[in-house]
Amino acid sequence: MATAATKLLLIDRVPNNYIRPEADRPNLTEVGASDASTIPLIDLQGLFGPNRDDIIRQIGEACQQDGFFQIKNHGIPEEVVQAIMNIAGEFFRLPESERLKNYSDDPSKSTRLSTSFNIKTEKVSNWRDFLRLHCYPLEEYMHEWPTNPPSFRKEVGEYCTRVRELALKLLEAISESLGLERDYISENLGKHGQQMAMNYYPPCPQPELTYGLPRHTDPNLITILLQDDVPGFQVLRNGKWVAVNPIPNTFIVNIGDQMQVISNDKYKSVLHRALVNCDRERISIPTFYCPSPEALIRPAQGLIDHEHPAVYRSFTYEECCNKFWKGGHRTDCRLDMFRMHSA
C-alpha cells in the first residue's frame, strides 16, 4: 500500500515520488492574490425574490467569463458548515489503524479513503489524503460511510442534504442564465448523482516542489467547494493563477466539464489546483454534483442553431468518468475526444 501523506508529517524533506518535474512545479512568484474586486462574489439572498433576474445575470456573466464564482447568503446554516469541518478534522486525526478501515485504491468504490489521486496510474504523487463518498441517494450509500467519529453519518448526511438543495437552486439559475427553461438542466441528468470528498493536505516541508492537487478541471456538472481558513485553492484566470483565499461563510462554485458540454462551450470548465504550505494543515470539502452514469450528455438543443452548431457529440456520463479516472489529472483536453469533427 502506498504511503499516505499523513505519515510524512514529521519529515524535513519531500520524498522523491512527490517531487514534480521542474517545468511542472507551482511557480509561487507568478500567483496573483485575489481581492474582493477580482473574484465574483454573488449574494444569493434575493434569488427567489425581486432580485432574481439580476442575480441570474451575475451568475451567467461569472460562468461565461470565469467559470467560477463565490456565493454568500446561500441558505446553509453556519452550524451545519462548522459541523462538517469539525467532523472532517476529527476523522483525519483518528489513529491510522481506524482511518485505514476505509482504505481502497479502487476508484470505482463508492466510499473510500485514499491518498494522492489514482496511485495505480500516476507517476508522481500528490500531497493529499482524501475520503471520497457517494451521497445521493443518501439511503443507498450512508450505510457504507465511516462510523467513527460517532456523529459522522448524522453530520455528513445533514450537510449533503443541504448542499444538494443548494445545487438544485444553482442549476435552475444557471439554466435560466443560458436562456433555457428553469428545469432544463435538472431534467437532463438522469437520476442525478452527488459525491463529495474530504481533502486533507498535511503541512509540507518543501511546498514549492509538489502539489496538493495539480491543475485539472472537474469532470462533473458543478462543484460546490467549502474550504477552511487556510489558503491553497487557485484558479487559472486569463492565463494566470489566482489564489482564491477563503472568505468565511461562503462557497466557491465552479463549472465542470458536463456543464461546458450542455452550454455548447458558452460556459467554460475552469482549470484549478491546490497548493500546500509548510506551516498548517488544510482541509477542503468539495461536493461534486453530477448526472447519473447512464445519463446522455449533449449540448442543449436550445443553444444550437446555424451560427452555433453542436460542438460535442452525445455521450454517457459513465463514458466520460471512465476516461477521467484512467487519465489521471491530464485533463486540459479531456473533452476533446467528445468534440464533433469539423468538416
PDB file of C-alpha atoms in Angstrom, residues 62 66-67 72 84 91 101 117 134 152 189 195 240 286 295 301 326 329-330:
ATOM      1  CA  ALA A  62     -19.356  34.664 -13.999  1.00  0.00           C
ATOM      2  CA  ASP A  66     -14.514  32.987 -15.260  1.00  0.00           C
ATOM      3  CA  GLY A  67     -16.027  29.514 -14.966  1.00  0.00           C
ATOM      4  CA  LYS A  72     -22.847  34.156   0.181  1.00  0.00           C
ATOM      5  CA  ILE A  84     -18.839  19.181   8.700  1.00  0.00           C
ATOM      6  CA  PHE A  91     -11.695  11.938  11.033  1.00  0.00           C
ATOM      7  CA  LYS A 101     -10.614   0.628   7.735  1.00  0.00           C
ATOM      8  CA  PHE A 117      -5.325  10.866  -6.864  1.00  0.00           C
ATOM      9  CA  HIS A 134     -21.155   8.919  -2.789  1.00  0.00           C
ATOM     10  CA  PHE A 152     -20.074  11.202  11.206  1.00  0.00           C
ATOM     11  CA  LEU A 189     -29.167  14.435 -15.711  1.00  0.00           C
ATOM     12  CA  GLN A 195     -20.355  12.805  -4.451  1.00  0.00           C
ATOM     13  CA  LYS A 240      -2.595  33.497 -14.730  1.00  0.00           C
ATOM     14  CA  PRO A 286     -15.851  19.742  -2.462  1.00  0.00           C
ATOM     15  CA  ALA A 295     -27.435   9.976 -18.451  1.00  0.00           C
ATOM     16  CA  GLN A 301     -30.971  21.856 -28.292  1.00  0.00           C
ATOM     17  CA  LYS A 326      -7.818   6.295 -16.274  1.00  0.00           C
ATOM     18  CA  HIS A 329      -5.282  14.696 -13.938  1.00  0.00           C
ATOM     19  CA  ARG A 330      -4.035  15.189 -17.502  1.00  0.00           C
TER      20      ARG A 330
END
